[in-house]
mmCIF file of C-alpha atoms in Angstrom:
data_model
loop_
_atom_site.group_PDB
_atom_site.id
_atom_site.type_symbol
_atom_site.label_atom_id
_atom_site.label_comp_id
_atom_site.label_asym_id
_atom_site.label_seq_id
_atom_site.Cartn_x
_atom_site.Cartn_y
_atom_site.Cartn_z
ATOM 1 C CA UNK S 1293 -46.860 -30.668 84.305
ATOM 2 C CA UNK S 1294 -47.166 -34.395 83.734
ATOM 3 C CA UNK S 1295 -43.917 -35.715 85.166
ATOM 4 C CA UNK S 1296 -41.295 -34.904 87.777
ATOM 5 C CA UNK S 1297 -38.096 -33.277 86.494
ATOM 6 C CA UNK S 1298 -34.778 -34.350 87.993
ATOM 7 C CA UNK S 1299 -31.178 -33.268 87.525
ATOM 8 C CA UNK S 1300 -28.508 -35.854 86.759
ATOM 9 C CA UNK S 1301 -25.517 -35.096 88.971
ATOM 10 C CA UNK S 1302 -22.614 -36.552 86.940
ATOM 11 C CA UNK S 1303 -21.765 -33.136 85.459
ATOM 12 C CA UNK S 1304 -21.694 -31.730 88.992
ATOM 13 C CA UNK S 1305 -19.457 -34.380 90.515
ATOM 14 C CA UNK S 1306 -16.967 -31.800 91.804
ATOM 15 C CA UNK S 1307 -19.590 -30.471 94.231
ATOM 16 C CA UNK S 1308 -20.485 -32.024 97.595
ATOM 17 C CA UNK S 1309 -23.941 -33.580 97.748
ATOM 18 C CA UNK S 1310 -25.257 -30.817 99.987
ATOM 19 C CA UNK S 1311 -24.150 -28.170 97.478
ATOM 20 C CA UNK S 1312 -25.779 -29.758 94.450
ATOM 21 C CA UNK S 1313 -28.941 -30.382 96.489
ATOM 22 C CA UNK S 1314 -29.060 -26.704 97.372
ATOM 23 C CA UNK S 1315 -28.522 -25.638 93.772
ATOM 24 C CA UNK S 1316 -31.075 -28.092 92.367
ATOM 25 C CA UNK S 1317 -33.649 -26.764 94.828
ATOM 26 C CA UNK S 1318 -32.778 -23.190 93.878
ATOM 27 C CA UNK S 1319 -33.167 -24.010 90.172
ATOM 28 C CA UNK S 1320 -36.564 -25.593 90.903
ATOM 29 C CA UNK S 1321 -35.933 -29.300 90.243
ATOM 30 C CA UNK S 1322 -38.143 -31.927 91.840
ATOM 31 C CA UNK S 1323 -35.302 -34.333 92.561
ATOM 32 C CA UNK S 1324 -31.968 -35.791 91.539
ATOM 33 C CA UNK S 1325 -30.583 -38.685 89.568
ATOM 34 C CA UNK S 1326 -27.528 -39.513 91.650
ATOM 35 C CA UNK S 1327 -24.282 -40.459 89.939
ATOM 36 C CA UNK S 1328 -22.025 -42.948 91.697
ATOM 37 C CA UNK S 1329 -19.205 -40.544 92.489
ATOM 38 C CA UNK S 1330 -17.216 -40.014 95.673
ATOM 39 C CA UNK S 1331 -19.177 -36.841 96.432
ATOM 40 C CA UNK S 1332 -22.678 -38.084 95.669
ATOM 41 C CA UNK S 1333 -22.928 -41.867 96.058
ATOM 42 C CA UNK S 1334 -19.705 -43.634 96.991
ATOM 43 C CA UNK S 1335 -20.315 -47.367 96.625
ATOM 44 C CA UNK S 1336 -17.232 -48.114 98.727
ATOM 45 C CA UNK S 1337 -19.074 -46.584 101.698
ATOM 46 C CA UNK S 1338 -22.254 -48.562 101.079
ATOM 47 C CA UNK S 1339 -24.273 -49.251 104.213
ATOM 48 C CA UNK S 1340 -27.803 -48.651 105.399
ATOM 49 C CA UNK S 1341 -26.732 -45.676 107.512
ATOM 50 C CA UNK S 1342 -24.799 -44.140 104.597
ATOM 51 C CA UNK S 1343 -27.876 -44.446 102.362
ATOM 52 C CA UNK S 1344 -30.075 -43.008 105.100
ATOM 53 C CA UNK S 1345 -27.780 -39.977 105.263
ATOM 54 C CA UNK S 1346 -28.137 -39.474 101.505
ATOM 55 C CA UNK S 1347 -31.924 -39.646 101.769
ATOM 56 C CA UNK S 1348 -31.849 -37.165 104.641
ATOM 57 C CA UNK S 1349 -29.738 -34.725 102.619
ATOM 58 C CA UNK S 1350 -32.257 -34.800 99.759
ATOM 59 C CA UNK S 1351 -35.225 -34.535 102.122
ATOM 60 C CA UNK S 1352 -33.690 -31.436 103.708
ATOM 61 C CA UNK S 1353 -34.099 -29.664 100.369
ATOM 62 C CA UNK S 1354 -37.429 -31.231 99.459
ATOM 63 C CA UNK S 1355 -35.887 -33.334 96.683
ATOM 64 C CA UNK S 1356 -36.867 -36.839 95.612
ATOM 65 C CA UNK S 1357 -34.634 -39.655 94.387
ATOM 66 C CA UNK S 1358 -35.855 -41.863 91.565
ATOM 67 C CA UNK S 1359 -32.705 -43.206 89.950
ATOM 68 C CA UNK S 1360 -28.992 -43.817 90.479
ATOM 69 C CA UNK S 1361 -26.443 -44.131 87.710
ATOM 70 C CA UNK S 1362 -23.005 -45.547 87.063
ATOM 71 C CA UNK S 1363 -21.894 -45.400 83.461
ATOM 72 C CA UNK S 1364 -18.127 -45.721 83.791
ATOM 73 C CA UNK S 1365 -18.069 -48.909 85.858
ATOM 74 C CA UNK S 1366 -20.770 -50.502 83.735
ATOM 75 C CA UNK S 1367 -18.690 -49.703 80.651
ATOM 76 C CA UNK S 1368 -15.943 -51.950 81.971
ATOM 77 C CA UNK S 1369 -18.107 -55.061 82.380
ATOM 78 C CA UNK S 1370 -18.030 -55.976 78.677
ATOM 79 C CA UNK S 1371 -15.512 -53.591 77.093
ATOM 80 C CA UNK S 1372 -12.116 -54.240 75.539
ATOM 81 C CA UNK S 1373 -10.123 -52.816 78.455
ATOM 82 C CA UNK S 1374 -7.166 -50.516 77.812
ATOM 83 C CA UNK S 1375 -5.357 -47.627 79.523
ATOM 84 C CA UNK S 1376 -8.244 -45.203 78.909
ATOM 85 C CA UNK S 1377 -10.482 -46.990 81.393
ATOM 86 C CA UNK S 1378 -8.079 -46.399 84.275
ATOM 87 C CA UNK S 1379 -8.871 -42.670 84.276
ATOM 88 C CA UNK S 1380 -12.636 -43.124 84.700
ATOM 89 C CA UNK S 1381 -12.970 -45.898 87.293
ATOM 90 C CA UNK S 1382 -11.918 -46.249 90.953
ATOM 91 C CA UNK S 1383 -8.454 -47.675 91.607
ATOM 92 C CA UNK S 1384 -9.998 -50.650 93.414
ATOM 93 C CA UNK S 1385 -11.664 -51.723 90.185
ATOM 94 C CA UNK S 1386 -8.657 -51.068 87.972
ATOM 95 C CA UNK S 1387 -6.359 -53.082 90.266
ATOM 96 C CA UNK S 1388 -3.357 -54.253 88.274
ATOM 97 C CA UNK S 1389 -5.112 -53.465 84.995
ATOM 98 C CA UNK S 1390 -5.465 -57.061 83.854
ATOM 99 C CA UNK S 1391 -8.498 -56.801 81.525
ATOM 100 C CA UNK S 1392 -10.371 -59.833 82.790
ATOM 101 C CA UNK S 1393 -9.805 -58.767 86.384
ATOM 102 C CA UNK S 1394 -11.142 -55.292 85.607
ATOM 103 C CA UNK S 1395 -14.241 -56.765 83.989
ATOM 104 C CA UNK S 1396 -14.842 -59.104 86.931
ATOM 105 C CA UNK S 1397 -14.461 -56.365 89.550
ATOM 106 C CA UNK S 1398 -16.670 -54.021 87.514
ATOM 107 C CA UNK S 1399 -19.411 -56.664 87.430
ATOM 108 C CA UNK S 1400 -19.138 -57.124 91.195
ATOM 109 C CA UNK S 1401 -19.446 -53.355 91.671
ATOM 110 C CA UNK S 1402 -22.512 -53.191 89.428
ATOM 111 C CA UNK S 1403 -24.160 -55.796 91.658
ATOM 112 C CA UNK S 1404 -23.379 -53.610 94.684
ATOM 113 C CA UNK S 1405 -24.939 -50.651 92.888
ATOM 114 C CA UNK S 1406 -28.151 -52.642 92.613
ATOM 115 C CA UNK S 1407 -27.956 -53.248 96.354
ATOM 116 C CA UNK S 1408 -27.468 -49.502 96.875
ATOM 117 C CA UNK S 1409 -30.590 -48.815 94.829
ATOM 118 C CA UNK S 1410 -32.527 -51.213 97.037
ATOM 119 C CA UNK S 1411 -31.284 -49.509 100.222
ATOM 120 C CA UNK S 1412 -32.123 -46.082 98.788
ATOM 121 C CA UNK S 1413 -35.606 -47.202 97.781
ATOM 122 C CA UNK S 1414 -35.187 -46.600 94.053
ATOM 123 C CA UNK S 1415 -36.185 -49.015 91.312
ATOM 124 C CA UNK S 1416 -33.845 -48.121 88.450
ATOM 125 C CA UNK S 1417 -30.100 -48.116 87.860
ATOM 126 C CA UNK S 1418 -28.942 -46.361 84.694
ATOM 127 C CA UNK S 1419 -25.633 -47.212 83.072
ATOM 128 C CA UNK S 1420 -23.568 -48.653 80.262
ATOM 129 C CA UNK S 1421 -22.538 -52.194 79.378
ATOM 130 C CA UNK S 1422 -19.506 -51.569 77.196
ATOM 131 C CA UNK S 1423 -19.025 -53.638 74.059
ATOM 132 C CA UNK S 1424 -16.532 -56.297 73.000
ATOM 133 C CA UNK S 1425 -17.347 -55.601 69.317
ATOM 134 C CA UNK S 1426 -17.550 -51.813 69.013
ATOM 135 C CA UNK S 1427 -14.180 -51.870 67.221
ATOM 136 C CA UNK S 1428 -15.876 -53.984 64.527
ATOM 137 C CA UNK S 1429 -18.490 -51.315 63.778
ATOM 138 C CA UNK S 1430 -17.200 -50.428 60.323
ATOM 139 C CA UNK S 1431 -17.074 -53.698 58.447
ATOM 140 C CA UNK S 1432 -13.689 -53.528 56.808
ATOM 141 C CA UNK S 1433 -11.819 -55.749 56.869
ATOM 142 C CA UNK S 1434 -15.030 -57.761 56.519
ATOM 143 C CA UNK S 1435 -16.720 -58.815 59.754
ATOM 144 C CA UNK S 1436 -18.684 -62.051 59.882
ATOM 145 C CA UNK S 1437 -22.146 -62.427 61.373
ATOM 146 C CA UNK S 1438 -20.656 -65.033 63.706
ATOM 147 C CA UNK S 1439 -18.302 -62.441 65.217
ATOM 148 C CA UNK S 1440 -21.150 -60.015 65.836
ATOM 149 C CA UNK S 1441 -23.383 -62.688 67.329
ATOM 150 C CA UNK S 1442 -20.541 -63.815 69.595
ATOM 151 C CA UNK S 1443 -20.251 -60.254 70.908
ATOM 152 C CA UNK S 1444 -23.918 -60.080 71.848
ATOM 153 C CA UNK S 1445 -23.685 -63.520 73.447
ATOM 154 C CA UNK S 1446 -20.699 -62.420 75.534
ATOM 155 C CA UNK S 1447 -22.530 -59.350 76.818
ATOM 156 C CA UNK S 1448 -25.558 -61.462 77.709
ATOM 157 C CA UNK S 1449 -23.388 -63.919 79.626
ATOM 158 C CA UNK S 1450 -21.482 -61.229 81.520
ATOM 159 C CA UNK S 1451 -24.572 -59.194 82.413
ATOM 160 C CA UNK S 1452 -26.890 -62.066 83.331
ATOM 161 C CA UNK S 1453 -25.609 -62.385 86.956
ATOM 162 C CA UNK S 1454 -26.009 -58.623 87.413
ATOM 163 C CA UNK S 1455 -29.568 -58.690 86.105
ATOM 164 C CA UNK S 1456 -30.435 -61.720 88.204
ATOM 165 C CA UNK S 1457 -29.204 -59.907 91.307
ATOM 166 C CA UNK S 1458 -31.195 -56.801 90.398
ATOM 167 C CA UNK S 1459 -34.333 -58.842 89.969
ATOM 168 C CA UNK S 1460 -33.916 -60.298 93.465
ATOM 169 C CA UNK S 1461 -33.631 -56.754 94.829
ATOM 170 C CA UNK S 1462 -36.666 -55.555 92.825
ATOM 171 C CA UNK S 1463 -34.410 -53.234 90.820
ATOM 172 C CA UNK S 1464 -34.113 -52.753 87.060
ATOM 173 C CA UNK S 1465 -31.105 -51.920 84.895
ATOM 174 C CA UNK S 1466 -31.621 -49.292 82.188
ATOM 175 C CA UNK S 1467 -28.965 -49.271 79.473
ATOM 176 C CA UNK S 1468 -28.341 -45.868 77.954
ATOM 177 C CA UNK S 1469 -28.349 -46.651 74.232
ATOM 178 C CA UNK S 1470 -25.200 -44.910 73.053
ATOM 179 C CA UNK S 1471 -22.302 -45.261 70.621
ATOM 180 C CA UNK S 1472 -19.541 -47.488 72.111
ATOM 181 C CA UNK S 1473 -22.234 -49.623 73.809
ATOM 182 C CA UNK S 1474 -23.404 -53.007 72.553
ATOM 183 C CA UNK S 1475 -26.748 -51.302 71.752
ATOM 184 C CA UNK S 1476 -26.498 -47.952 69.988
ATOM 185 C CA UNK S 1477 -29.617 -47.840 67.774
ATOM 186 C CA UNK S 1478 -32.956 -49.621 67.320
ATOM 187 C CA UNK S 1479 -31.519 -52.617 65.482
ATOM 188 C CA UNK S 1480 -28.748 -53.350 67.976
ATOM 189 C CA UNK S 1481 -31.103 -52.756 70.923
ATOM 190 C CA UNK S 1482 -33.462 -55.366 69.544
ATOM 191 C CA UNK S 1483 -30.626 -57.848 69.043
ATOM 192 C CA UNK S 1484 -29.473 -57.308 72.623
ATOM 193 C CA UNK S 1485 -32.944 -57.929 74.039
ATOM 194 C CA UNK S 1486 -33.074 -61.195 72.120
ATOM 195 C CA UNK S 1487 -29.603 -62.188 73.360
ATOM 196 C CA UNK S 1488 -30.745 -61.526 76.939
ATOM 197 C CA UNK S 1489 -33.905 -63.566 76.337
ATOM 198 C CA UNK S 1490 -35.905 -60.462 77.294
ATOM 199 C CA UNK S 1491 -34.683 -60.523 80.890
ATOM 200 C CA UNK S 1492 -37.341 -58.786 83.016
ATOM 201 C CA UNK S 1493 -34.759 -56.666 84.852
ATOM 202 C CA UNK S 1494 -33.331 -55.223 81.626
ATOM 203 C CA UNK S 1495 -34.537 -52.176 79.746
ATOM 204 C CA UNK S 1496 -33.403 -48.834 78.424
ATOM 205 C CA UNK S 1497 -32.579 -45.338 79.531
ATOM 206 C CA UNK S 1498 -34.003 -43.311 76.673
ATOM 207 C CA UNK S 1499 -31.712 -40.481 75.571
ATOM 208 C CA UNK S 1500 -32.551 -39.037 72.142
ATOM 209 C CA UNK S 1501 -29.329 -37.031 71.894
ATOM 210 C CA UNK S 1502 -27.302 -40.152 71.119
ATOM 211 C CA UNK S 1503 -29.610 -41.170 68.290
ATOM 212 C CA UNK S 1504 -30.537 -37.932 66.548
ATOM 213 C CA UNK S 1505 -27.187 -37.132 64.971
ATOM 214 C CA UNK S 1506 -26.781 -40.772 63.898
ATOM 215 C CA UNK S 1507 -29.967 -40.571 61.842
ATOM 216 C CA UNK S 1508 -31.835 -43.017 64.095
ATOM 217 C CA UNK S 1509 -35.598 -42.548 64.412
ATOM 218 C CA UNK S 1510 -35.595 -41.645 68.097
ATOM 219 C CA UNK S 1511 -39.399 -41.418 68.333
ATOM 220 C CA UNK S 1512 -39.776 -44.895 66.830
ATOM 221 C CA UNK S 1513 -37.384 -46.143 69.533
ATOM 222 C CA UNK S 1514 -39.973 -45.256 72.180
ATOM 223 C CA UNK S 1515 -42.748 -47.002 70.312
ATOM 224 C CA UNK S 1516 -40.608 -50.072 69.529
ATOM 225 C CA UNK S 1517 -39.571 -50.626 73.151
ATOM 226 C CA UNK S 1518 -42.631 -49.246 74.924
ATOM 227 C CA UNK S 1519 -42.460 -51.748 77.791
ATOM 228 C CA UNK S 1520 -38.691 -51.370 78.208
ATOM 229 C CA UNK S 1521 -38.365 -47.600 78.639
ATOM 230 C CA UNK S 1522 -37.384 -47.553 82.309
ATOM 231 C CA UNK S 1523 -35.973 -44.020 82.485
ATOM 232 C CA UNK S 1524 -35.646 -40.903 80.323
ATOM 233 C CA UNK S 1525 -32.768 -38.469 79.896
ATOM 234 C CA UNK S 1526 -33.655 -35.077 78.504
ATOM 235 C CA UNK S 1527 -30.634 -33.971 76.488
ATOM 236 C CA UNK S 1528 -30.438 -32.043 73.256
ATOM 237 C CA UNK S 1529 -28.018 -32.308 70.350
ATOM 238 C CA UNK S 1530 -27.313 -30.139 67.331
ATOM 239 C CA UNK S 1531 -26.130 -31.319 63.948
ATOM 240 C CA UNK S 1532 -25.274 -29.392 60.818
ATOM 241 C CA UNK S 1533 -27.545 -29.015 57.798
ATOM 242 C CA UNK S 1534 -24.549 -28.743 55.494
ATOM 243 C CA UNK S 1535 -21.347 -30.778 55.068
ATOM 244 C CA UNK S 1536 -18.638 -30.085 57.636
ATOM 245 C CA UNK S 1537 -14.888 -30.713 57.839
ATOM 246 C CA UNK S 1538 -15.476 -33.443 60.439
ATOM 247 C CA UNK S 1539 -18.463 -35.716 59.860
ATOM 248 C CA UNK S 1540 -20.490 -38.029 62.094
ATOM 249 C CA UNK S 1541 -17.336 -39.763 63.383
ATOM 250 C CA UNK S 1542 -15.986 -36.455 64.683
ATOM 251 C CA UNK S 1543 -12.561 -36.217 63.041
ATOM 252 C CA UNK S 1544 -10.880 -36.710 66.469
ATOM 253 C CA UNK S 1545 -11.943 -33.142 67.310
ATOM 254 C CA UNK S 1546 -13.024 -32.246 70.876
ATOM 255 C CA UNK S 1547 -16.605 -31.383 71.762
ATOM 256 C CA UNK S 1548 -17.288 -27.732 71.058
ATOM 257 C CA UNK S 1549 -14.958 -27.504 68.041
ATOM 258 C CA UNK S 1550 -16.474 -25.412 65.261
ATOM 259 C CA UNK S 1551 -15.656 -28.017 62.597
ATOM 260 C CA UNK S 1552 -17.725 -30.809 64.152
ATOM 261 C CA UNK S 1553 -20.871 -32.075 62.413
ATOM 262 C CA UNK S 1554 -22.670 -32.476 65.751
ATOM 263 C CA UNK S 1555 -22.461 -31.382 69.376
ATOM 264 C CA UNK S 1556 -24.495 -31.667 72.546
ATOM 265 C CA UNK S 1557 -26.489 -28.556 73.412
ATOM 266 C CA UNK S 1558 -28.510 -27.214 76.308
ATOM 267 C CA UNK S 1559 -32.194 -28.088 76.151
ATOM 268 C CA UNK S 1560 -34.053 -26.362 73.325
ATOM 269 C CA UNK S 1561 -30.896 -25.246 71.540
ATOM 270 C CA UNK S 1562 -30.419 -28.358 69.425
ATOM 271 C CA UNK S 1563 -32.542 -30.190 66.878
ATOM 272 C CA UNK S 1564 -34.329 -32.870 68.880
ATOM 273 C CA UNK S 1565 -38.113 -32.682 68.542
ATOM 274 C CA UNK S 1566 -39.081 -32.919 72.197
ATOM 275 C CA UNK S 1567 -42.791 -32.388 71.592
ATOM 276 C CA UNK S 1568 -42.830 -35.557 69.468
ATOM 277 C CA UNK S 1569 -41.000 -37.345 72.285
ATOM 278 C CA UNK S 1570 -43.482 -36.194 74.937
ATOM 279 C CA UNK S 1571 -46.409 -37.301 72.787
ATOM 280 C CA UNK S 1572 -44.758 -40.714 72.294
ATOM 281 C CA UNK S 1573 -44.054 -41.041 76.033
ATOM 282 C CA UNK S 1574 -47.719 -40.211 76.680
ATOM 283 C CA UNK S 1575 -48.791 -42.893 74.223
ATOM 284 C CA UNK S 1576 -46.797 -45.558 76.076
ATOM 285 C CA UNK S 1577 -47.949 -44.176 79.450
ATOM 286 C CA UNK S 1578 -44.453 -43.448 80.751
ATOM 287 C CA UNK S 1579 -44.917 -42.135 84.288
ATOM 288 C CA UNK S 1580 -41.286 -41.860 85.409
ATOM 289 C CA UNK S 1581 -39.171 -38.733 85.781
ATOM 290 C CA UNK S 1582 -37.636 -36.658 83.030
ATOM 291 C CA UNK S 1583 -33.985 -36.337 84.010
ATOM 292 C CA UNK S 1584 -31.980 -33.417 82.654
ATOM 293 C CA UNK S 1585 -28.486 -34.513 81.672
ATOM 294 C CA UNK S 1586 -26.991 -31.144 80.908
ATOM 295 C CA UNK S 1587 -24.036 -31.057 78.495
ATOM 296 C CA UNK S 1588 -23.038 -27.979 76.505
ATOM 297 C CA UNK S 1589 -19.373 -27.034 76.226
ATOM 298 C CA UNK S 1590 -20.257 -23.514 75.157
ATOM 299 C CA UNK S 1591 -22.456 -22.555 78.110
ATOM 300 C CA UNK S 1592 -22.155 -22.029 81.862
ATOM 301 C CA UNK S 1593 -23.633 -25.111 83.516
ATOM 302 C CA UNK S 1594 -25.731 -23.250 86.082
ATOM 303 C CA UNK S 1595 -27.301 -21.123 83.379
ATOM 304 C CA UNK S 1596 -27.864 -24.300 81.368
ATOM 305 C CA UNK S 1597 -29.399 -26.267 84.236
ATOM 306 C CA UNK S 1598 -31.856 -23.475 85.001
ATOM 307 C CA UNK S 1599 -32.926 -22.897 81.403
ATOM 308 C CA UNK S 1600 -33.157 -26.642 80.730
ATOM 309 C CA UNK S 1601 -35.590 -27.032 83.619
ATOM 310 C CA UNK S 1602 -37.764 -24.248 82.242
ATOM 311 C CA UNK S 1603 -37.705 -25.859 78.808
ATOM 312 C CA UNK S 1604 -38.690 -29.311 80.094
ATOM 313 C CA UNK S 1605 -41.519 -27.974 82.228
ATOM 314 C CA UNK S 1606 -42.821 -26.037 79.249
ATOM 315 C CA UNK S 1607 -42.637 -28.905 76.747
ATOM 316 C CA UNK S 1608 -44.078 -31.630 79.005
ATOM 317 C CA UNK S 1609 -47.835 -32.112 79.258
ATOM 318 C CA UNK S 1610 -50.372 -34.677 80.359
ATOM 319 C CA UNK S 1611 -52.278 -36.643 77.729
ATOM 320 C CA UNK S 1612 -55.919 -35.811 77.171
ATOM 321 C CA UNK S 1613 -58.467 -37.867 79.092
ATOM 322 C CA UNK S 1614 -61.274 -37.096 76.628
ATOM 323 C CA UNK S 1615 -61.607 -36.866 72.874
ATOM 324 C CA UNK S 1616 -61.471 -33.212 71.836
ATOM 325 C CA UNK S 1617 -64.734 -33.554 69.865
ATOM 326 C CA UNK S 1618 -66.609 -35.563 72.491
ATOM 327 C CA UNK S 1619 -68.874 -32.611 73.261
ATOM 328 C CA UNK S 1620 -70.409 -32.898 69.801
ATOM 329 C CA UNK S 1621 -71.589 -36.460 70.294
ATOM 330 C CA UNK S 1622 -75.337 -36.894 70.462
ATOM 331 C CA UNK S 1623 -76.645 -38.569 73.576
#
């Protein structure tokens, strides 16, 4: 096996840290990607001793920590804030709900998360940025280039202090390219990098599941941003080969509904070509972990976590160190 395989804990946030550590060890994972939840990594409790206790809990089960993640707070840094955000962020960040106050407090929290990464000895924070222009995605009424450019500029301005702080702490931020984020495909990811002036602390969390059903070339994404792939989520997605009642935009139907065009699936049960991904990751010499983000509304999560680990270990391989026909060369 070429790389370590970790389990992302966001889908297990109802369990105490000790419990998910025990289960991850039982499944056979090498480590965890810790989500910033009350049970796993509570930023409000941040201190050196608190982080030492987290490291001790993982060490007890022989698990390693490579990455921490906070998607929901990051989403609020640049988003158009409304009542939906209140349900996914801590009350201290929501405050009185004034949008600019929420964005400011979210940015402050993201800086603290970088400090947590430093105390925990990890180099990468995975998360979202949100987007002030996602509502302009479908260009009718017509949307001007100036409006789109202003959105990218705003994200760059709001995230720059976070990235500067991360750089001082020798930590990197990895944006999960994803619908509702400022970067959701290759084109928008490139525009964001340019808006950020290629900040050295900024890169991507590669997750093919968010690109496959959109029709984005998810293997080309790896090759396009070879030096900016800071972390990798292993997550599968299925999409239909025939027209469905609800198309790519989902028809306001919940995940798991039979009429959807696409849905997340446990590893190996969707349509993502993971062998092509592994070969591309080998070409760019990605040495980081492969983190299983398990999401499948139709399957028990413990069954899914165990089978996903087996799938990843089977599909991952080291690149060759010799040409296969080298033995035929004449000396």
